[in-house]
PDB file of C-alpha atoms in Angstrom:
ATOM      1  CA  GLN A   5      17.339  -1.799 -16.445  1.00  0.00           C
ATOM      2  CA  SER A   6      14.469  -0.224 -18.609  1.00  0.00           C
ATOM      3  CA  ALA A   7      10.928   0.632 -16.474  1.00  0.00           C
ATOM      4  CA  LEU A   8       8.164  -2.665 -17.331  1.00  0.00           C
ATOM      5  CA  THR A   9       5.843  -1.143 -19.929  1.00  0.00           C
ATOM      6  CA  GLN A  10       2.109  -0.167 -18.771  1.00  0.00           C
ATOM      7  CA  PRO A  11      -0.345   1.511 -20.963  1.00  0.00           C
ATOM      8  CA  ALA A  12      -0.654   5.234 -20.305  1.00  0.00           C
ATOM      9  CA  ALA A  13      -4.844   4.669 -19.641  1.00  0.00           C
ATOM     10  CA  VAL A  14      -7.194   2.729 -19.109  1.00  0.00           C
ATOM     11  CA  SER A  15     -11.505   3.174 -18.767  1.00  0.00           C
ATOM     12  CA  GLY A  16     -13.726   1.595 -18.195  1.00  0.00           C
ATOM     13  CA  SER A  17     -17.741   1.984 -16.541  1.00  0.00           C
ATOM     14  CA  PRO A  18     -18.615   0.961 -13.313  1.00  0.00           C
ATOM     15  CA  GLY A  19     -19.378  -2.830 -13.352  1.00  0.00           C
ATOM     16  CA  GLN A  20     -17.163  -3.736 -16.388  1.00  0.00           C
ATOM     17  CA  SER A  21     -13.862  -5.294 -15.783  1.00  0.00           C
ATOM     18  CA  ILE A  22     -10.407  -3.643 -17.200  1.00  0.00           C
ATOM     19  CA  THR A  23      -7.040  -5.516 -17.431  1.00  0.00           C
ATOM     20  CA  ILE A  24      -3.756  -3.562 -16.717  1.00  0.00           C
ATOM     21  CA  SER A  25      -0.722  -5.405 -18.686  1.00  0.00           C
ATOM     22  CA  CYS A  26       2.702  -4.904 -17.445  1.00  0.00           C
ATOM     23  CA  ALA A  27       5.501  -5.650 -19.791  1.00  0.00           C
ATOM     24  CA  GLY A  28       9.024  -6.874 -18.423  1.00  0.00           C
ATOM     25  CA  SER A  29      11.899  -9.141 -19.550  1.00  0.00           C
ATOM     26  CA  ILE A  30      13.215 -12.252 -19.196  1.00  0.00           C
ATOM     27  CA  SER A  31      15.363 -10.214 -16.242  1.00  0.00           C
ATOM     28  CA  ASP A  32      12.796  -9.360 -13.898  1.00  0.00           C
ATOM     29  CA  VAL A  33       8.879 -10.504 -14.651  1.00  0.00           C
ATOM     30  CA  GLY A  34      10.002 -13.717 -16.532  1.00  0.00           C
ATOM     31  CA  THR A  35      12.313 -15.020 -13.905  1.00  0.00           C
ATOM     32  CA  PHE A  36      10.628 -13.963 -10.742  1.00  0.00           C
ATOM     33  CA  ASN A  37       6.927 -14.330  -9.563  1.00  0.00           C
ATOM     34  CA  LEU A  38       7.753 -11.552  -7.379  1.00  0.00           C
ATOM     35  CA  VAL A  39       5.379  -9.075  -9.389  1.00  0.00           C
ATOM     36  CA  SER A  40       3.701  -6.385  -6.679  1.00  0.00           C
ATOM     37  CA  TRP A  41       0.797  -3.479  -7.805  1.00  0.00           C
ATOM     38  CA  TYR A  42       0.210  -0.774  -6.117  1.00  0.00           C
ATOM     39  CA  GLN A  43      -2.761   1.725  -6.668  1.00  0.00           C
ATOM     40  CA  GLN A  44      -2.146   5.097  -5.902  1.00  0.00           C
ATOM     41  CA  ARG A  45      -4.567   8.297  -5.346  1.00  0.00           C
ATOM     42  CA  PRO A  46      -4.025  11.728  -6.134  1.00  0.00           C
ATOM     43  CA  GLY A  47      -1.886  13.272  -3.778  1.00  0.00           C
ATOM     44  CA  LYS A  48      -1.193   9.912  -1.354  1.00  0.00           C
ATOM     45  CA  ALA A  49       1.362   6.971  -0.830  1.00  0.00           C
ATOM     46  CA  PRO A  50       0.735   4.208  -3.197  1.00  0.00           C
ATOM     47  CA  THR A  51      -0.896   1.347  -1.445  1.00  0.00           C
ATOM     48  CA  VAL A  52      -0.390  -2.813  -2.708  1.00  0.00           C
ATOM     49  CA  ILE A  53      -3.287  -4.272  -3.761  1.00  0.00           C
ATOM     50  CA  ILE A  54      -1.264  -7.594  -5.182  1.00  0.00           C
ATOM     51  CA  SER A  55       1.960  -9.179  -4.035  1.00  0.00           C
ATOM     52  CA  GLN A  56       3.749 -12.359  -5.248  1.00  0.00           C
ATOM     53  CA  VAL A  57       1.748 -11.871  -8.663  1.00  0.00           C
ATOM     54  CA  SER A  58      -1.441 -13.045  -7.545  1.00  0.00           C
ATOM     55  CA  GLN A  59      -1.622 -12.970  -3.302  1.00  0.00           C
ATOM     56  CA  ARG A  60      -3.956  -9.726  -2.050  1.00  0.00           C
ATOM     57  CA  PRO A  61      -3.058  -8.412   1.182  1.00  0.00           C
ATOM     58  CA  SER A  62      -5.097  -7.926   3.602  1.00  0.00           C
ATOM     59  CA  GLY A  63      -7.562  -5.389   2.693  1.00  0.00           C
ATOM     60  CA  THR A  64      -7.656  -5.947  -0.960  1.00  0.00           C
ATOM     61  CA  PRO A  65     -11.064  -6.359  -2.654  1.00  0.00           C
ATOM     62  CA  THR A  66     -11.552  -9.605  -4.513  1.00  0.00           C
ATOM     63  CA  ARG A  67     -12.643  -8.042  -7.721  1.00  0.00           C
ATOM     64  CA  PHE A  68      -8.688  -7.183  -7.619  1.00  0.00           C
ATOM     65  CA  SER A  69      -6.661 -10.434  -9.158  1.00  0.00           C
ATOM     66  CA  GLY A  70      -3.108 -10.552 -10.491  1.00  0.00           C
ATOM     67  CA  SER A  71      -1.605 -12.953 -12.763  1.00  0.00           C
ATOM     68  CA  LYS A  72       1.241 -13.510 -15.270  1.00  0.00           C
ATOM     69  CA  SER A  73       2.645 -15.256 -18.943  1.00  0.00           C
ATOM     70  CA  GLY A  74       5.893 -14.949 -19.764  1.00  0.00           C
ATOM     71  CA  ASN A  75       7.714 -11.772 -19.450  1.00  0.00           C
ATOM     72  CA  THR A  76       4.233  -9.652 -18.661  1.00  0.00           C
ATOM     73  CA  ALA A  77       2.096  -9.439 -16.049  1.00  0.00           C
ATOM     74  CA  SER A  78      -1.255  -8.455 -15.661  1.00  0.00           C
ATOM     75  CA  LEU A  79      -3.933  -6.903 -12.970  1.00  0.00           C
ATOM     76  CA  THR A  80      -7.553  -7.139 -13.327  1.00  0.00           C
ATOM     77  CA  ILE A  81      -9.766  -5.419 -11.487  1.00  0.00           C
ATOM     78  CA  SER A  82     -13.397  -7.043 -12.297  1.00  0.00           C
ATOM     79  CA  GLY A  83     -16.543  -4.899 -11.486  1.00  0.00           C
ATOM     80  CA  LEU A  84     -15.389  -1.930 -11.784  1.00  0.00           C
ATOM     81  CA  GLN A  85     -16.193   0.724  -8.994  1.00  0.00           C
ATOM     82  CA  ALA A  86     -15.805   4.727  -8.812  1.00  0.00           C
ATOM     83  CA  GLU A  87     -13.098   4.221  -5.972  1.00  0.00           C
ATOM     84  CA  ASP A  88     -10.879   2.658  -8.147  1.00  0.00           C
ATOM     85  CA  GLU A  89     -10.242   5.619 -10.291  1.00  0.00           C
ATOM     86  CA  GLY A  90      -6.507   6.272  -9.816  1.00  0.00           C
ATOM     87  CA  ASP A  91      -3.127   5.419 -10.974  1.00  0.00           C
ATOM     88  CA  TYR A  92      -1.800   2.001 -10.920  1.00  0.00           C
ATOM     89  CA  TYR A  93       1.822   0.614 -11.026  1.00  0.00           C
ATOM     90  CA  CYS A  94       3.720  -2.601 -11.462  1.00  0.00           C
ATOM     91  CA  CYS A  95       6.590  -3.660  -9.274  1.00  0.00           C
ATOM     92  CA  SER A  96       8.872  -6.670 -10.027  1.00  0.00           C
ATOM     93  CA  TYR A  97      12.242  -7.874  -8.435  1.00  0.00           C
ATOM     94  CA  ALA A  98      14.774  -7.708 -10.253  1.00  0.00           C
ATOM     95  CA  GLY A  99      17.786  -9.333  -8.775  1.00  0.00           C
ATOM     96  CA  GLN A 100      19.898  -8.477  -5.987  1.00  0.00           C
ATOM     97  CA  GLN A 101      23.394  -8.255  -7.648  1.00  0.00           C
ATOM     98  CA  THR A 102      22.082  -5.365 -10.126  1.00  0.00           C
ATOM     99  CA  LEU A 103      18.430  -2.913  -9.503  1.00  0.00           C
ATOM    100  CA  ALA A 104      16.661  -4.883  -6.574  1.00  0.00           C
ATOM    101  CA  TYR A 105      13.357  -3.809  -8.306  1.00  0.00           C
ATOM    102  CA  VAL A 106      12.170  -2.187 -11.252  1.00  0.00           C
ATOM    103  CA  PHE A 107       8.653  -0.284 -11.119  1.00  0.00           C
ATOM    104  CA  GLY A 108       6.008   0.021 -14.534  1.00  0.00           C
ATOM    105  CA  THR A 109       5.506   3.243 -16.431  1.00  0.00           C
ATOM    106  CA  GLY A 110       1.892   3.775 -14.499  1.00  0.00           C
ATOM    107  CA  THR A 111      -1.124   3.561 -15.919  1.00  0.00           C
ATOM    108  CA  ARG A 112      -3.960   6.059 -15.116  1.00  0.00           C
ATOM    109  CA  VAL A 113      -7.980   4.722 -14.663  1.00  0.00           C
ATOM    110  CA  THR A 114     -10.750   6.262 -15.092  1.00  0.00           C
ATOM    111  CA  VAL A 115     -14.220   5.137 -14.290  1.00  0.00           C
ATOM    112  CA  LEU A 116     -16.672   6.546 -17.025  1.00  0.00           C
TER     113      LEU A 116
ATOM    114  CA  GLN B  12       0.272   0.463  14.266  1.00  0.00           C
ATOM    115  CA  VAL B  13       3.334   0.666  11.958  1.00  0.00           C
ATOM    116  CA  GLN B  14       3.603   3.796  10.313  1.00  0.00           C
ATOM    117  CA  LEU B  15       6.780   5.474   8.662  1.00  0.00           C
ATOM    118  CA  GLN B  16       7.128   9.591   8.188  1.00  0.00           C
ATOM    119  CA  GLU B  17      10.197  10.913   6.042  1.00  0.00           C
ATOM    120  CA  SER B  18      11.722  14.797   6.854  1.00  0.00           C
ATOM    121  CA  GLY B  19      13.749  16.782   4.438  1.00  0.00           C
ATOM    122  CA  PRO B  20      15.028  19.663   3.758  1.00  0.00           C
ATOM    123  CA  GLY B  21      12.217  20.961   1.000  1.00  0.00           C
ATOM    124  CA  LEU B  22      14.215  23.262  -1.105  1.00  0.00           C
ATOM    125  CA  LEU B  23      17.940  22.355  -2.174  1.00  0.00           C
ATOM    126  CA  THR B  24      20.406  24.401  -4.530  1.00  0.00           C
ATOM    127  CA  PRO B  25      21.991  22.397  -7.601  1.00  0.00           C
ATOM    128  CA  SER B  26      25.176  20.887  -6.311  1.00  0.00           C
ATOM    129  CA  GLU B  27      24.466  20.570  -2.577  1.00  0.00           C
ATOM    130  CA  THR B  28      23.155  17.214  -0.788  1.00  0.00           C
ATOM    131  CA  LEU B  29      20.351  16.158  -0.193  1.00  0.00           C
ATOM    132  CA  SER B  30      19.695  14.258   3.423  1.00  0.00           C
ATOM    133  CA  LEU B  31      16.022  12.508   4.109  1.00  0.00           C
ATOM    134  CA  THR B  32      15.353  10.782   7.559  1.00  0.00           C
ATOM    135  CA  CYS B  33      12.482   7.991   7.782  1.00  0.00           C
ATOM    136  CA  SER B  34      11.440   7.501  11.217  1.00  0.00           C
ATOM    137  CA  VAL B  35       9.597   4.327  12.042  1.00  0.00           C
ATOM    138  CA  SER B  36       6.669   4.672  15.015  1.00  0.00           C
ATOM    139  CA  GLY B  37       5.166   1.665  16.169  1.00  0.00           C
ATOM    140  CA  GLY B  38       7.891  -0.788  15.524  1.00  0.00           C
ATOM    141  CA  SER B  39      11.605  -1.356  14.933  1.00  0.00           C
ATOM    142  CA  LEU B  40      13.611  -1.991  11.842  1.00  0.00           C
ATOM    143  CA  SER B  41      13.989  -5.513  13.108  1.00  0.00           C
ATOM    144  CA  GLY B  42      13.323  -8.113  10.157  1.00  0.00           C
ATOM    145  CA  TYR B  43      12.423  -6.021   7.444  1.00  0.00           C
ATOM    146  CA  ALA B  44      14.513  -4.065   4.775  1.00  0.00           C
ATOM    147  CA  TRP B  45      14.039  -0.616   4.294  1.00  0.00           C
ATOM    148  CA  SER B  46      13.691   1.171   0.798  1.00  0.00           C
ATOM    149  CA  TRP B  47      13.728   4.347  -0.571  1.00  0.00           C
ATOM    150  CA  ILE B  48      11.573   6.083  -3.732  1.00  0.00           C
ATOM    151  CA  ARG B  49      11.334   8.767  -5.531  1.00  0.00           C
ATOM    152  CA  GLN B  50       8.255   9.178  -7.818  1.00  0.00           C
ATOM    153  CA  SER B  51       8.950  12.885 -10.296  1.00  0.00           C
ATOM    154  CA  ALA B  52       6.192  15.184 -11.388  1.00  0.00           C
ATOM    155  CA  GLY B  53       6.195  12.973 -14.437  1.00  0.00           C
ATOM    156  CA  GLY B  54       4.498  10.462 -12.092  1.00  0.00           C
ATOM    157  CA  GLY B  55       7.121   7.913 -12.932  1.00  0.00           C
ATOM    158  CA  LEU B  56       7.940   5.463  -9.536  1.00  0.00           C
ATOM    159  CA  GLU B  57      12.224   5.248  -9.428  1.00  0.00           C
ATOM    160  CA  TRP B  58      13.334   2.698  -6.652  1.00  0.00           C
ATOM    161  CA  ILE B  59      16.880   4.433  -5.486  1.00  0.00           C
ATOM    162  CA  GLY B  60      17.976   1.644  -2.739  1.00  0.00           C
ATOM    163  CA  ARG B  61      17.571  -0.468   0.609  1.00  0.00           C
ATOM    164  CA  ILE B  62      18.880  -0.524   3.826  1.00  0.00           C
ATOM    165  CA  PHE B  63      18.423  -4.107   5.849  1.00  0.00           C
ATOM    166  CA  SER B  64      18.147  -3.812   9.292  1.00  0.00           C
ATOM    167  CA  ASN B  65      21.502  -5.682   9.841  1.00  0.00           C
ATOM    168  CA  GLY B  66      22.896  -2.532   7.733  1.00  0.00           C
ATOM    169  CA  LYS B  67      23.533  -4.536   4.473  1.00  0.00           C
ATOM    170  CA  ILE B  68      22.977  -2.321   1.655  1.00  0.00           C
ATOM    171  CA  ASN B  69      21.873  -2.553  -2.087  1.00  0.00           C
ATOM    172  CA  ASN B  70      21.641   0.483  -4.286  1.00  0.00           C
ATOM    173  CA  SER B  71      20.395   1.455  -7.543  1.00  0.00           C
ATOM    174  CA  PRO B  72      23.141   1.200 -10.034  1.00  0.00           C
ATOM    175  CA  VAL B  73      21.976   4.409 -11.550  1.00  0.00           C
ATOM    176  CA  LEU B  74      22.667   6.405  -8.581  1.00  0.00           C
ATOM    177  CA  TRP B  75      24.910   4.081  -6.440  1.00  0.00           C
ATOM    178  CA  ARG B  76      28.152   6.852  -6.761  1.00  0.00           C
ATOM    179  CA  ARG B  77      25.731   9.862  -5.380  1.00  0.00           C
ATOM    180  CA  ILE B  78      23.784   8.019  -2.980  1.00  0.00           C
ATOM    181  CA  THR B  79      24.688   6.756   0.848  1.00  0.00           C
ATOM    182  CA  MET B  80      22.233   5.014   3.270  1.00  0.00           C
ATOM    183  CA  SER B  81      22.645   4.317   7.470  1.00  0.00           C
ATOM    184  CA  ARG B  82      20.526   3.460   9.917  1.00  0.00           C
ATOM    185  CA  ASP B  83      20.146   4.137  13.977  1.00  0.00           C
ATOM    186  CA  THR B  84      18.683   1.203  15.396  1.00  0.00           C
ATOM    187  CA  SER B  85      18.059   2.672  18.449  1.00  0.00           C
ATOM    188  CA  LYS B  86      15.780   5.736  17.082  1.00  0.00           C
ATOM    189  CA  ASN B  87      14.442   3.907  14.497  1.00  0.00           C
ATOM    190  CA  GLN B  88      15.560   5.787  11.344  1.00  0.00           C
ATOM    191  CA  VAL B  89      16.724   4.864   8.334  1.00  0.00           C
ATOM    192  CA  PHE B  90      18.208   7.964   6.423  1.00  0.00           C
ATOM    193  CA  LEU B  91      19.176   8.329   2.481  1.00  0.00           C
ATOM    194  CA  LYS B  92      22.358  11.051   1.436  1.00  0.00           C
ATOM    195  CA  MET B  93      22.323  11.881  -2.108  1.00  0.00           C
ATOM    196  CA  THR B  94      24.996  14.056  -3.402  1.00  0.00           C
ATOM    197  CA  SER B  95      25.173  16.841  -6.299  1.00  0.00           C
ATOM    198  CA  VAL B  96      21.527  17.243  -7.048  1.00  0.00           C
ATOM    199  CA  THR B  97      20.354  18.832  -9.965  1.00  0.00           C
ATOM    200  CA  ALA B  98      17.228  19.831 -11.139  1.00  0.00           C
ATOM    201  CA  ALA B  99      16.274  16.061 -11.963  1.00  0.00           C
ATOM    202  CA  ASP B 100      16.430  15.442  -8.550  1.00  0.00           C
ATOM    203  CA  THR B 101      13.571  17.277  -8.142  1.00  0.00           C
ATOM    204  CA  ALA B 102      10.571  14.437  -6.373  1.00  0.00           C
ATOM    205  CA  VAL B 103       8.647  13.164  -4.097  1.00  0.00           C
ATOM    206  CA  TYR B 104      10.667  10.861  -2.369  1.00  0.00           C
ATOM    207  CA  PHE B 105       9.100   7.996  -0.306  1.00  0.00           C
ATOM    208  CA  CYS B 106      10.419   6.018   1.920  1.00  0.00           C
ATOM    209  CA  ALA B 107       8.468   1.769   2.337  1.00  0.00           C
ATOM    210  CA  ARG B 108       8.926  -0.946   4.213  1.00  0.00           C
ATOM    211  CA  ASP B 109      10.388  -3.872   2.290  1.00  0.00           C
ATOM    212  CA  ILE B 110       9.201  -7.471   2.906  1.00  0.00           C
ATOM    213  CA  TYR B 111      12.423  -8.633   1.439  1.00  0.00           C
ATOM    214  CA  GLY B 112      13.045 -12.240   0.033  1.00  0.00           C
ATOM    215  CA  SER B 113       9.899 -14.577  -0.530  1.00  0.00           C
ATOM    216  CA  GLY B 114       7.466 -11.518  -0.808  1.00  0.00           C
ATOM    217  CA  SER B 115       9.622  -8.840  -2.293  1.00  0.00           C
ATOM    218  CA  TYR B 116       7.080  -5.973  -2.288  1.00  0.00           C
ATOM    219  CA  PHE B 117       6.286  -2.407  -0.384  1.00  0.00           C
ATOM    220  CA  ASP B 118       3.805  -2.518   2.379  1.00  0.00           C
ATOM    221  CA  LEU B 119       4.355   0.182   3.991  1.00  0.00           C
ATOM    222  CA  TRP B 120       4.602   3.675   2.692  1.00  0.00           C
ATOM    223  CA  GLY B 121       5.220   7.294   4.298  1.00  0.00           C
ATOM    224  CA  GLN B 122       3.998  10.290   3.464  1.00  0.00           C
ATOM    225  CA  GLY B 123       6.434  11.325   0.991  1.00  0.00           C
ATOM    226  CA  SER B 124       8.793  14.559   1.040  1.00  0.00           C
ATOM    227  CA  LEU B 125       9.166  16.629  -1.697  1.00  0.00           C
ATOM    228  CA  VAL B 126      12.424  17.540  -2.458  1.00  0.00           C
ATOM    229  CA  THR B 127      12.693  20.400  -4.873  1.00  0.00           C
ATOM    230  CA  VAL B 128      16.236  21.666  -6.492  1.00  0.00           C
ATOM    231  CA  ALA B 129      16.211  24.764  -8.051  1.00  0.00           C
ATOM    232  CA  SER B 130      18.936  27.883  -8.108  1.00  0.00           C
TER     233      SER B 130
END
């Protein structure tokens, strides 16, 4: 099972909106509404910011939102802030009988 | 507040067996699965496998021949062993609490344990 495909880098100015795509397949993103997104700052462990495609765990700012269409999930940051710089990874459940989870390739977000 | 802490050898030579421990404090293993995830220097995250609190295991089909997972519920610890390591296994290894089922995401992570394989 291949990694989910994300753009390597996305940038935006403070206050702008950016969207990160996460392209999978019918075996993962397309079948399960179990896509999560993680933010990782340098030298730190990832932290979950979106679960189950569009749910915000407690503590996730409302400017982060998630969606899914077909085999592609998306993370949107509305009103980009300097503290949003970092790496973002999507992850999809892929079924218990095979590879349970598959991660995306990761996207570096830069705030200009 | 539940916290996870990985511990491991740091440096291994090729062909050795990697042994990692994830210690869970402030809570128990019950009701969750516990996943191992690694991140190589290139940055990508790779799911290795998970163990449920009842002992059931799911493994990555890429690594299953080389990995063994176990847990000690009395000590709130989970363990990962990986045989015949090579330089390609050099990575930061994380353990993470796996909200399996209707959630299927990782809500808590350890800080990671750097494992370097070099001769």
